Amino acid sequence: MKGRFRHFAAIDWSGAAGERHKGIAVALCREGSAAPVLVREGHRWSRAEVLGWLLGDLPSDTLVGMDLGMSLAFADAGAFFPGWAESPVFARDLWRLVDGLCAEEPHLAVGAFVDHPELARHFRRHGGREGDRFRLPGAADGRGRFRVTEQEQARLGCKPYSNFNLVGAAQVGKSSLSGMRLLHRMEGRLPVWPVDPLPAGGSVLVEIYTTIAAIAAGRSAARSKIRDGADLDAALAALGSAPAGHRGAIDDHRSDALLTAAWLRANAGRAELWAPALLTDAIARTEGWTFGCP
């Protein structure tokens, strides 16, 4: 795998309402040790613009990491939505369903999906609305269902959240679902590992969890969010990267993207990260995986 990629990009994603979001940041670095940089620094991205950048402006041979869950739990119950005859079979079918039900919603929003009478039974939504299938066996602690890769994130010391939980500041469900609309709209033009096999060349998109990068840089999961330029440079140095040189305060969306781009560069050549022991063909096609989970 060494030398397979020439560029490394990390995207801190957002599922918040509206068109443009300060919670979206895109960082990019090249081979070597030069500091990662923010793409269009100071720009407030829309989700549609990120899709346009991926399909039109992405440098060649780029490993792209997106901070989202590329799918929903499947292995625990043998289905994304057990008990529903129309439940999708594979991850790409799920992406198609999300985008299809929400086709009339702007900005890759997902309200129509989570409010669908049958699908809403599986989600915890605002206003105390918890579907009767949110707490399936394996989710009895009330946190919702987890993919196999999310269970492995927890073993690394992270604190993953279920993509079926749409409530709370730390929830990731909405950003993951909006990301599935983006993944569907790429229409196979950018391979998504491991749903798609890793091609011999060209660019590839993977799921990332920025806390994994922070832990690798010597920070604890509780201190994974970096909001100071000097702290960011120290973390970058731990990953073999030159300093970014930001002075003073920096928001954690930008620091997450910058640090994770450097982490992708430092770890893309590790063959074991592309062949996790628990990643079967069935899990690859349904739940996907988080790059960096062993």
CSV table of N, CA, C and O in Angstrom, one decimal, residues 26-28 37-43 45 53:
chain,number,residue,atom,x,y,z
A,26,VAL,N,-12.8,21.2,5.0
A,26,VAL,CA,-12.1,20.3,4.1
A,26,VAL,C,-10.7,20.6,4.1
A,26,VAL,O,-10.3,21.8,4.0
A,27,ALA,N,-9.9,19.6,4.4
A,27,ALA,CA,-8.4,19.8,4.5
A,27,ALA,C,-7.7,18.9,3.6
A,27,ALA,O,-8.2,17.8,3.3
A,28,LEU,N,-6.5,19.3,3.1
A,28,LEU,CA,-5.8,18.5,2.1
A,28,LEU,C,-4.3,18.6,2.3
A,28,LEU,O,-3.8,19.6,2.7
A,37,VAL,N,-3.5,21.8,4.6
A,37,VAL,CA,-4.1,23.1,4.4
A,37,VAL,C,-5.6,23.0,4.3
A,37,VAL,O,-6.1,22.0,3.8
A,38,LEU,N,-6.3,24.0,4.6
A,38,LEU,CA,-7.7,24.1,4.4
A,38,LEU,C,-8.1,24.4,3.0
A,38,LEU,O,-7.5,25.4,2.4
A,39,VAL,N,-9.0,23.7,2.4
A,39,VAL,CA,-9.4,24.0,1.1
A,39,VAL,C,-10.5,25.1,1.2
A,39,VAL,O,-11.4,25.0,2.0
A,40,ARG,N,-10.3,26.2,0.4
A,40,ARG,CA,-11.1,27.4,0.5
A,40,ARG,C,-11.3,27.9,1.9
A,40,ARG,O,-12.4,28.0,2.4
A,41,GLU,N,-10.2,28.2,2.5
A,41,GLU,CA,-10.2,28.6,3.9
A,41,GLU,C,-11.0,29.9,4.1
A,41,GLU,O,-11.0,30.8,3.3
A,42,GLY,N,-11.9,29.9,5.1
A,42,GLY,CA,-12.8,31.0,5.3
A,42,GLY,C,-14.1,30.8,4.6
A,42,GLY,O,-15.0,31.6,4.9
A,43,HIS,N,-14.2,29.9,3.7
A,43,HIS,CA,-15.5,29.7,3.0
A,43,HIS,C,-16.4,28.9,3.8
A,43,HIS,O,-16.0,27.9,4.5
A,45,TRP,N,-19.0,26.2,3.6
A,45,TRP,CA,-19.4,25.2,2.6
A,45,TRP,C,-20.9,24.8,2.7
A,45,TRP,O,-21.4,24.8,3.8
A,53,TRP,N,-17.0,19.5,-5.3
A,53,TRP,CA,-15.5,19.4,-5.2
A,53,TRP,C,-15.0,18.0,-5.3
A,53,TRP,O,-14.0,17.7,-6.0
